[in-house]
Coordinates of C-alpha atoms and ligand atoms in Angstrom, one line a residue:
X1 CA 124.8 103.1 123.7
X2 CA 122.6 104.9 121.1
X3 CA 120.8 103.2 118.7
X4 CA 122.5 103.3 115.8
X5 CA 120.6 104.1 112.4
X6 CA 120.7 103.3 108.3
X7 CA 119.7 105.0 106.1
X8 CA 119.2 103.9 102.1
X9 CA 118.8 105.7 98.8
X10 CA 117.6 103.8 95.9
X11 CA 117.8 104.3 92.3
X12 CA 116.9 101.9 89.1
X13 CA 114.4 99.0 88.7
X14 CA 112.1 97.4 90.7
X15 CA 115.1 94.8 91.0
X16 CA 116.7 97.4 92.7
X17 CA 114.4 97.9 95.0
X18 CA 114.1 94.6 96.3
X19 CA 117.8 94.4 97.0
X20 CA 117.3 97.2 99.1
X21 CA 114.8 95.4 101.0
X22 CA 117.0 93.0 101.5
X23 CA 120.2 95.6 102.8
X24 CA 117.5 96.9 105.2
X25 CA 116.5 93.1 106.6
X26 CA 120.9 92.5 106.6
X27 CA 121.4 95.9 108.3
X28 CA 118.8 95.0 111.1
X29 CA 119.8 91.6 111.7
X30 CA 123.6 93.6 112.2
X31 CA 121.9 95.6 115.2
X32 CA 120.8 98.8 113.2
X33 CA 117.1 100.7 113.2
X34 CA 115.7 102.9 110.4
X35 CA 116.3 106.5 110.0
X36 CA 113.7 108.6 109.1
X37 CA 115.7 111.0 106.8
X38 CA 119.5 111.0 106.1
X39 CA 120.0 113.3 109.0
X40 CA 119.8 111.4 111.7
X41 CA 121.4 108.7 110.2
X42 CA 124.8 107.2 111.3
X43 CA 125.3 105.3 107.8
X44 CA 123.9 105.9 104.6
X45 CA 124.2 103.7 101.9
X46 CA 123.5 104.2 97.9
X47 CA 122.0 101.2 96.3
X48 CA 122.9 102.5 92.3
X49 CA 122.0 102.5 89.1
X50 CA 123.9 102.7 85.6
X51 CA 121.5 101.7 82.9
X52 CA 121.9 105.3 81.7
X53 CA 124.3 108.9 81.6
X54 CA 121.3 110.5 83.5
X55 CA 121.0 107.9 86.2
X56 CA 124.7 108.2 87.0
X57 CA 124.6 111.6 87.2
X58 CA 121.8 112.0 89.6
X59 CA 123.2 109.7 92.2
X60 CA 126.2 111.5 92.4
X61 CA 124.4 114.7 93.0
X62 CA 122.7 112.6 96.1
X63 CA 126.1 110.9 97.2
X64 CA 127.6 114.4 96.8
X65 CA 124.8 116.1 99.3
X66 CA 125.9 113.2 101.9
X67 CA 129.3 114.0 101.2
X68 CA 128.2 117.8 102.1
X69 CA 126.9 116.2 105.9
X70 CA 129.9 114.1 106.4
X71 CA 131.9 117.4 106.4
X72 CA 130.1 118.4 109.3
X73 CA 129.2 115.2 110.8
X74 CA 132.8 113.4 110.1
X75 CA 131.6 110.0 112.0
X76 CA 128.8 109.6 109.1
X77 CA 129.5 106.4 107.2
X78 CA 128.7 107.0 103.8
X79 CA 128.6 103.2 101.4
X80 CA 127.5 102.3 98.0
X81 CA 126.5 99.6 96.4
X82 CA 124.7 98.5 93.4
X83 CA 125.2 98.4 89.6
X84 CA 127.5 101.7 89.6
X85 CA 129.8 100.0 91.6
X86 CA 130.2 97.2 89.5
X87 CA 130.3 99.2 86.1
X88 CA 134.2 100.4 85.7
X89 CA 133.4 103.9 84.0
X90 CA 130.8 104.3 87.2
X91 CA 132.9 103.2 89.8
X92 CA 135.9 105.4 89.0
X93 CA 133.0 108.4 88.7
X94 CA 132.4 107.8 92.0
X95 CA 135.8 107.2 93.3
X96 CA 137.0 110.9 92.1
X97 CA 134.2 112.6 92.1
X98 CA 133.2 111.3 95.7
X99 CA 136.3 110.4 97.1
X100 CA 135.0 110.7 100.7
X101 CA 132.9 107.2 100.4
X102 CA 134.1 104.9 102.9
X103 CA 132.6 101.6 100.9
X104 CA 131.6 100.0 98.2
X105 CA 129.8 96.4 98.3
X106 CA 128.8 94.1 95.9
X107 CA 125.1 93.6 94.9
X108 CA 125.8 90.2 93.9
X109 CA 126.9 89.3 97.4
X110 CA 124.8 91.2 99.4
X111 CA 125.3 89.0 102.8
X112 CA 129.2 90.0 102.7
X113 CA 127.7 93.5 103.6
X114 CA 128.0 92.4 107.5
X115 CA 132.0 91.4 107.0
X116 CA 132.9 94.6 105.1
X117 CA 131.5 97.1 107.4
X118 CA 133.3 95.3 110.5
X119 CA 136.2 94.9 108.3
X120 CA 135.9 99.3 107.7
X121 CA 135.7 99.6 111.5
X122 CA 131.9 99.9 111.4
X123 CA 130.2 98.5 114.1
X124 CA 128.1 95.4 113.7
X125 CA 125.8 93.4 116.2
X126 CA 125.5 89.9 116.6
X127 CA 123.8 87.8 113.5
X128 CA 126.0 85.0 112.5
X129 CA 124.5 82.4 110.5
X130 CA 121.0 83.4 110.0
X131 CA 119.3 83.4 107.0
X132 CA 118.5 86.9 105.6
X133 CA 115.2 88.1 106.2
X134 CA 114.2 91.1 103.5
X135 CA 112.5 94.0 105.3
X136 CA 109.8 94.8 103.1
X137 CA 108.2 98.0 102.2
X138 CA 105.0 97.4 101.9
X139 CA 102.8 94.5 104.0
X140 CA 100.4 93.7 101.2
X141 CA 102.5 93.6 97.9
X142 CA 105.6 91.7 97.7
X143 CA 108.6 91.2 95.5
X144 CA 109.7 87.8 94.8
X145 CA 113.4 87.2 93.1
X146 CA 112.9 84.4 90.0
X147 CA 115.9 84.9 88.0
X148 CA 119.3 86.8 88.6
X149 CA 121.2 88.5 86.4
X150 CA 120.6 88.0 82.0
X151 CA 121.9 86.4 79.3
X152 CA 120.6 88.4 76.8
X153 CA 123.1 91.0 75.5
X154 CA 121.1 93.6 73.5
X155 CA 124.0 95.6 72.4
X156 CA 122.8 99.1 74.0
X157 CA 122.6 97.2 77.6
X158 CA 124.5 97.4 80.3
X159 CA 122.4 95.1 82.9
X160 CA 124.4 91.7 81.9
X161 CA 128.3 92.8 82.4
X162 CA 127.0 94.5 85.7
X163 CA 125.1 91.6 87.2
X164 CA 125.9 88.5 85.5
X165 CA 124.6 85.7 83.4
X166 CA 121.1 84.9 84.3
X167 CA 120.6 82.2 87.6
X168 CA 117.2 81.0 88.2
X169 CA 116.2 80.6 92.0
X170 CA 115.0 76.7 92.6
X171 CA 110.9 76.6 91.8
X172 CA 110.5 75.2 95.5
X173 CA 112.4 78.1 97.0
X174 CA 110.3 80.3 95.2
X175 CA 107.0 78.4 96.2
X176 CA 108.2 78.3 99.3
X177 CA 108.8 82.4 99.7
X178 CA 105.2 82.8 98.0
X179 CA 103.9 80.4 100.5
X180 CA 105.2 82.4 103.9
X181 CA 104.4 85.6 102.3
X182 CA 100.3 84.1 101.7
X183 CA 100.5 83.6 105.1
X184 CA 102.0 86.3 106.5
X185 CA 98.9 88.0 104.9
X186 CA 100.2 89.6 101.6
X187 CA 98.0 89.4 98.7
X188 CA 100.2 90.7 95.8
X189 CA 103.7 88.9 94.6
X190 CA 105.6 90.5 91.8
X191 CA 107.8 88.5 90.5
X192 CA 111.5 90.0 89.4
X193 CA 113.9 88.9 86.7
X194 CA 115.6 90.2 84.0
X195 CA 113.6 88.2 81.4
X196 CA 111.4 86.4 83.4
X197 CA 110.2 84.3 80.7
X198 CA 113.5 82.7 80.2
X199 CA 112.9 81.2 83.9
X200 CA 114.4 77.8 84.9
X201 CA 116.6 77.9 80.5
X202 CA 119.6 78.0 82.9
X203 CA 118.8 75.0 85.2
X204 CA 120.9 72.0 84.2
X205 CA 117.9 69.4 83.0
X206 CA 120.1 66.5 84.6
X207 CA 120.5 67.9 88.3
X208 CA 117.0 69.4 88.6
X209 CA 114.6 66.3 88.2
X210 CA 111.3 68.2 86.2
X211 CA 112.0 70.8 83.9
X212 CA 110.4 74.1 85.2
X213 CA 110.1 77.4 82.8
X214 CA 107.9 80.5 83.3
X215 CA 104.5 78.5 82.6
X216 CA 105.3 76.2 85.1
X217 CA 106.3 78.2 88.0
X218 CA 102.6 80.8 87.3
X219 CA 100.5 77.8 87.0
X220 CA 102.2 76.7 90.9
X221 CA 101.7 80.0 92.2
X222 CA 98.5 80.4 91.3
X223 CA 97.4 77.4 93.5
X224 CA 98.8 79.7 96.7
X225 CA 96.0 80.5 99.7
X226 CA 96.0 83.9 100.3
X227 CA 98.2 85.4 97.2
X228 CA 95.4 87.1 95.4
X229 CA 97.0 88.6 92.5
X230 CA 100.5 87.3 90.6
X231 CA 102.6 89.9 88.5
X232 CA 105.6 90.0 86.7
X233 CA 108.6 92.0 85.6
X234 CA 110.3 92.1 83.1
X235 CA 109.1 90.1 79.8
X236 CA 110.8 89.7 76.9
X237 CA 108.9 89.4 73.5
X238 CA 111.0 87.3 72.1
X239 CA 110.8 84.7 75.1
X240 CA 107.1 85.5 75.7
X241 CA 104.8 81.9 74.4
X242 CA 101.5 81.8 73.8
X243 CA 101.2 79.5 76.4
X244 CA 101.8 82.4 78.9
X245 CA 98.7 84.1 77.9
X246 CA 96.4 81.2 77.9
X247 CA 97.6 80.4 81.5
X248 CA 96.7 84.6 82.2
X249 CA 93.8 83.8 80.4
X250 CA 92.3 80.8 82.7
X251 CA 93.9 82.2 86.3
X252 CA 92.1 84.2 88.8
X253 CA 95.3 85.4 90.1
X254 CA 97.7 86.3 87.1
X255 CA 97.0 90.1 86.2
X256 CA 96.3 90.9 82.7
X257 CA 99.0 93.2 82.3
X258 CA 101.6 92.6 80.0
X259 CA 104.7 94.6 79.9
X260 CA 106.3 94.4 76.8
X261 CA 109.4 96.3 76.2
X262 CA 109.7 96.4 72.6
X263 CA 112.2 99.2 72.7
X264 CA 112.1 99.9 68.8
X265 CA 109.7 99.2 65.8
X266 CA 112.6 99.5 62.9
X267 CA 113.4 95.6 62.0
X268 CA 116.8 97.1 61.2
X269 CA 117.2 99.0 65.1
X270 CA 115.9 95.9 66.4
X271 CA 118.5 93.6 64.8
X272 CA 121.3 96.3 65.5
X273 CA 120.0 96.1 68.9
X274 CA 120.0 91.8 69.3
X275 CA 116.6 91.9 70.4
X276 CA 115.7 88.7 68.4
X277 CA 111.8 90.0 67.1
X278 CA 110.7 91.9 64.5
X279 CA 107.8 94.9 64.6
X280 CA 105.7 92.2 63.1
X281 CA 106.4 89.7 65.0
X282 CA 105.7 91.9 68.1
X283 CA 102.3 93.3 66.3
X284 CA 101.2 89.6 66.3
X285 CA 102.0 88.7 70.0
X286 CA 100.0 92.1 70.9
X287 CA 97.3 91.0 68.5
X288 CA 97.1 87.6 70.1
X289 CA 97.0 88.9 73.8
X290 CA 94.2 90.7 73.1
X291 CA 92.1 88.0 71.1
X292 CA 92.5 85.8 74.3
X293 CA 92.2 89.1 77.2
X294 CA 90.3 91.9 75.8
X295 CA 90.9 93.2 78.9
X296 CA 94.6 93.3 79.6
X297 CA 97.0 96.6 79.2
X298 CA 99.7 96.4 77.5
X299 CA 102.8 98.7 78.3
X300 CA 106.1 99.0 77.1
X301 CA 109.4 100.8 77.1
X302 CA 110.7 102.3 73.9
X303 CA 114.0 104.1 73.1
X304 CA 114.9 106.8 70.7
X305 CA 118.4 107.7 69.2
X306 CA 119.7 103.9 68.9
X307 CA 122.5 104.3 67.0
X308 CA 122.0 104.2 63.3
X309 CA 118.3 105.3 63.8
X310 CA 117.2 107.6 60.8
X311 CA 113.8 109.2 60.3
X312 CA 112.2 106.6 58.6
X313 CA 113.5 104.3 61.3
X314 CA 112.1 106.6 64.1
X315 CA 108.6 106.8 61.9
X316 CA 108.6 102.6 62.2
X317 CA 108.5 103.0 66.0
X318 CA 106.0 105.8 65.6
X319 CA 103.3 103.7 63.7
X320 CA 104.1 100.4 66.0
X321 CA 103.1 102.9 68.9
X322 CA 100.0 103.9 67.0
X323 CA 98.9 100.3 65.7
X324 CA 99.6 98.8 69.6
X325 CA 98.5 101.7 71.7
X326 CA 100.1 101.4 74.9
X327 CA 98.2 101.8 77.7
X328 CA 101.6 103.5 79.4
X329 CA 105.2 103.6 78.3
X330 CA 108.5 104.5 79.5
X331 CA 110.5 106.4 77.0
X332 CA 114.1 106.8 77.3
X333 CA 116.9 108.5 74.7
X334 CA 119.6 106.1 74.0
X335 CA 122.7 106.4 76.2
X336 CA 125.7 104.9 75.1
X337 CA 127.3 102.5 77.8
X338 CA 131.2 101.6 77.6
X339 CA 131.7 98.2 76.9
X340 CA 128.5 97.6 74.9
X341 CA 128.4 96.5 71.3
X342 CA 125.8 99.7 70.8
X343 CA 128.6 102.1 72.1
X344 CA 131.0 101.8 69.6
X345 CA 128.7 101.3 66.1
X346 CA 129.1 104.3 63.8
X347 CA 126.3 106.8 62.9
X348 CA 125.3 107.8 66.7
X349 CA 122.8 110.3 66.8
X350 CA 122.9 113.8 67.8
X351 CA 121.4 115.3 71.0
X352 CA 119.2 117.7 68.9
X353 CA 117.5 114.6 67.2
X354 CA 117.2 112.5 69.7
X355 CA 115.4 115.1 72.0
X356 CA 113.3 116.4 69.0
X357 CA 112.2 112.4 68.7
X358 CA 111.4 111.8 72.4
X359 CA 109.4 114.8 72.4
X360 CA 107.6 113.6 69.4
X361 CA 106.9 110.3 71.4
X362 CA 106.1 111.6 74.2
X363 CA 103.6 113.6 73.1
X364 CA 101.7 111.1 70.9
X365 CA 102.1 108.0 73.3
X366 CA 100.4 110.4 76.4
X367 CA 97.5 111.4 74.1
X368 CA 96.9 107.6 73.4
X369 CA 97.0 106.9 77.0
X370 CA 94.7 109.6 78.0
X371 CA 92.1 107.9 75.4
X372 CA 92.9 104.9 77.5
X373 CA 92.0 106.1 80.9
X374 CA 89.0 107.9 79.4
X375 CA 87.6 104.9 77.9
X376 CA 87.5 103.6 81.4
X377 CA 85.2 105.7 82.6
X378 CA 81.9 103.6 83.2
X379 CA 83.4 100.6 84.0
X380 CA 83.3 98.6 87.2
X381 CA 86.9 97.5 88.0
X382 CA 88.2 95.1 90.9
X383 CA 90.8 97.1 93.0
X384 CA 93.4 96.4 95.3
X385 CA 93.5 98.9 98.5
X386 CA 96.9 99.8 99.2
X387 CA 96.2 102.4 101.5
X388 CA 95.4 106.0 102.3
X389 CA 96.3 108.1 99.1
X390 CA 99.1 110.2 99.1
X391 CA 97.7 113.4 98.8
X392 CA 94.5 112.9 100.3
X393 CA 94.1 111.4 103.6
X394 CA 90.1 111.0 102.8
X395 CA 91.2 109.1 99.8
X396 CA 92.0 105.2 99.2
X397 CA 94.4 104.6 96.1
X398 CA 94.9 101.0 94.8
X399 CA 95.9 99.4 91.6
X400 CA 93.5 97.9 89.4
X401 CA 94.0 93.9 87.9
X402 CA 95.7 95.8 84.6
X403 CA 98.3 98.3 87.0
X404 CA 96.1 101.5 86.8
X405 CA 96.2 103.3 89.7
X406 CA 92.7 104.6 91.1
X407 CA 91.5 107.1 93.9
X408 CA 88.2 106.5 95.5
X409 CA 86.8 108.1 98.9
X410 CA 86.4 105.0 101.2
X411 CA 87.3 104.1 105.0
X412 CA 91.0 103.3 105.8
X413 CA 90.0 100.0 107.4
X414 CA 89.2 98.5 104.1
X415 CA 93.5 98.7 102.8
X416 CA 94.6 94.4 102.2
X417 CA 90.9 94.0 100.7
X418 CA 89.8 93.7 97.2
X419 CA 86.8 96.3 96.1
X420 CA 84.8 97.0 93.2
X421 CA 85.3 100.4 92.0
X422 CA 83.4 102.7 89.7
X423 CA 85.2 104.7 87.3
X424 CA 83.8 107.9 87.1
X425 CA 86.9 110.6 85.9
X426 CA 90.4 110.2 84.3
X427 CA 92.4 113.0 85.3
X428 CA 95.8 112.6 83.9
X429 CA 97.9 109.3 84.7
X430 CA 95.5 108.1 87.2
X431 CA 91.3 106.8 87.6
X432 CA 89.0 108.2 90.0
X433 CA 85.6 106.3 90.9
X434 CA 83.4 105.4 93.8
X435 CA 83.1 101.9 95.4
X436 CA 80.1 99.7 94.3
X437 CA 80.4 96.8 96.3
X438 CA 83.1 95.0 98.5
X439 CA 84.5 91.9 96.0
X440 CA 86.5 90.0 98.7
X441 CA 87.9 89.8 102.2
Ligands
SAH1 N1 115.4 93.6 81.5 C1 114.5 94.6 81.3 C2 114.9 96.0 81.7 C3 116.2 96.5 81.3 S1 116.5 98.2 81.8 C4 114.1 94.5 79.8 O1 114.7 93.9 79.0 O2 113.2 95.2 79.4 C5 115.0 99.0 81.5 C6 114.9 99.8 80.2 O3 115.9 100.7 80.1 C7 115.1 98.9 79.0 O4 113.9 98.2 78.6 C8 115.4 99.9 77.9 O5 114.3 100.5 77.4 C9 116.2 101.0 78.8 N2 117.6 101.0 78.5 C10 118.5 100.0 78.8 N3 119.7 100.4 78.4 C11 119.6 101.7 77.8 C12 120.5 102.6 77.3 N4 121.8 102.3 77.1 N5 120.0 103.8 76.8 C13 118.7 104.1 77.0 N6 117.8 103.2 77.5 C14 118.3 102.0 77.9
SF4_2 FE1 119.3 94.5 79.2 FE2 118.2 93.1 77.2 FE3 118.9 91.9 79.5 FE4 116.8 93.6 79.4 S1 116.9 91.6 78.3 S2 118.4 93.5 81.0 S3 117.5 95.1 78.0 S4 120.3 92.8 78.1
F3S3 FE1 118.3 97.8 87.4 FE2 119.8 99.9 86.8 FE3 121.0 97.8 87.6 S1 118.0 99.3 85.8 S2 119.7 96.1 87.0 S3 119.6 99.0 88.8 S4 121.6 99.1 85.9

């Protein structure tokens, strides 16, 4: 018999990603191979996204250009899984709008995947009993799951009725993971949660011996052979202690990038939106970060249009961007979710303003970071080489201790080692440079 082939579409956050990985290691162990593209594949599945309108929207374009194959290949399996599925508005999007999906499967369950294709008809292979292996992208950089799910609530989010209260993995389990992937020969762990700096709140004090939170569990890590450099996503600034920075501060490993989503810098958005900080309160932790780490970038995500949001509002969040400067952010327009406290507060804000404010951000925040990148220039920074660039063969690109990406000409035999890297140009989002020296094996 043929070999039969997957094929999966990802959308959202880096947690998303990682559950993909995870699909890909289930969908192996159930006798399938990789597809290159979705045409030769037998079954393709959507892992999804609903944190905003737009997201929604442009996976059912893509689940709509599969349902466009299956009408000439009927014997395509098309499933989808992910946050969508579990968000009511989403999933009825997809069930009338897409009626030709075969599946939907629960991101929270993810090893049931097995069971519901055999219980469609699907074929599956053998694999009974063995513990899930992720298939992972990349051999150098891994993610690590810390925390499921969040307990946090801020009213314009989605993320907590889609994937549950937060659920800390076991420290050990963790150490453990980080330990293989060391190894295995990986150099980079990124660690994934929600609010990673509530780690180990939700472990019940009785049952688990030592109390573990965030500190604990970097200052662990750090003692891993092998695992080079320890990053995290996401922080939350209302969970982040000081302690966190002076543990950032002393390791070799921890990166000194800290992304800080601050969202707005209105004290009256940020109550509206349960975020538990205020803009000064945020100013200080900044302020702090970078009397311990001159060094570290700081980056953030920001939205515009939060319900009740006026102009002085927005110009709060305009002089908090100005007074931090962000080495990058990600800007996004607020999109009202059903269910959320956000979606039904009075005074929502109109397209026409909330583009005209984005714009405004946009604008200002990549002008700051292009004063970033050119301050660079001149420095000597330590890089890790991912690989051949993307665009030019002749070219390595890697990502510096702070997450800048950098090209440099250089021999692909050096990709896995740690280099010392020249910055000589800053040509939009990314660092060029030559290679000084080799830092590590
Ligand atoms: N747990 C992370 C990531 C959440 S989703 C955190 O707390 O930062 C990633 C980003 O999407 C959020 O930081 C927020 O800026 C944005 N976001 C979430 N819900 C949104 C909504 N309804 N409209 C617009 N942006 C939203
Ligand atoms: Fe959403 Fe807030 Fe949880 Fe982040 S911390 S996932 S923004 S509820
Ligand atoms: Fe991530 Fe989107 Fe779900 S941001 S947690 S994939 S709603």
């Amino acid at each position: 018999m043929r070999e039969r082939k997957y094929f999966i579409e990802t959308f959202g956050c880096q947690m998303n990603e990682h559950d993909s990985e995870v699909i890909a290691g289930i969908m192996e162990g159930a006798g399938y191979s990789a597809a290159t593209s979705i045409d030769e594949a037998d079954i393709i599945l959507f892992n999804t996204c609903c944190v905003r309108e737009s997201a929604e929207q442009r996976i059912l374009g893509r689940i709509s250009r599969a349902g466009a194959l299956k009408k000439r290949r009927p014997e395509l399996v098309i499933g989808v899984g992910g946050c969508m599925v579990q968000y009511p508005e989403g999933r009825q999007r997809i069930k009338t709008r897409c009626p030709y999906v075969d599946f939907t499967f629960d991101t929270t369950a993810l090893e049931r995947l097995p069971e519901i294709l055999a219980h469609h008809g699907i074929p599956v292979g053998c694999l009974v009993g063995e513990a899930i292996q992720p298939k992972r992208k990349s051999s150098l950089c891994a993610f690590v799951t810390i925390t499921y799910g969040c307990d946090n609530f801020c009213s314009y989010c989605i993320v907590p009725y889609v994937r549950g209260p937060q659920k800390s993995r076991r420290p050990e389990e963790v150490i453990d993971e980080v330990r293989r992937l060391g190894e295995r020969g990986y150099k980079e762990v990124t660690l994934l949660g929600q609010n990673v700096n509530a780690y180990g709140r939700d472990f019940n004090p009785t049952s688990a011996g030592k109390d573990w939170d965030f500190g604990d569990l970097l200052l662990e890590l750090d003692k891993v052979p092998g695992i080079e450099r320890i990053r995290y996503t996401t922080s939350h600034p209302r969970d982040f202690q000081e302690r966190f920075i002076e543990i950032t501060a002393r390791s070799k490993k921890v990166c000194e990038h800290f992304h800080l989503p601050v969202q707005a810098g209105s004290n009256k958005v940020l109550r509206l939106m349960n975020r538990g900080y205020t803009k000064e309160g945020y100013l200080r932790l900044v302020e702090k970060i970078r009397e311990l780490i001159p060094s570290a970038s700081v980056t953030t995500d920001l939205i515009v249009g939060f319900p009740g949001e006026d102009d002085r509002d927005f110009e709060d969040t305009m002089d908090l961007v100005e007074k931090v400067r962000f080495d990058a952010a990600f800007t996004f327009m607020y999109s009202p979710r059903s269910g959320t406290a956000a979606a039904t507060l009075p005074d929502q804000v109109a397209l026409d303003v909330k583009k005209k404010r984005l714009e405004r951000l946009i604008r200002v925040q990549n002008e700051i970071a292009k004063q970033i990148n050119e301050a660079q220039k001149g420095k000597v920074l330590e890089v890790l080489v991912e690989g051949p660039s993307e665009r030019d063969p002749k070219m390595l690109s890697g990502r510096t201790r702070t997450n800048k990406m950098v090209h440099f000409p250089g021999p692909e035999n050096l990709t896995g080692h740690l280099v010392n890297v020249l910055i000589t140009d800053a040509p939009g989002h990314t660092l060029r440079g030559e290679m000084t020296n080799r830092a590590t094996i």
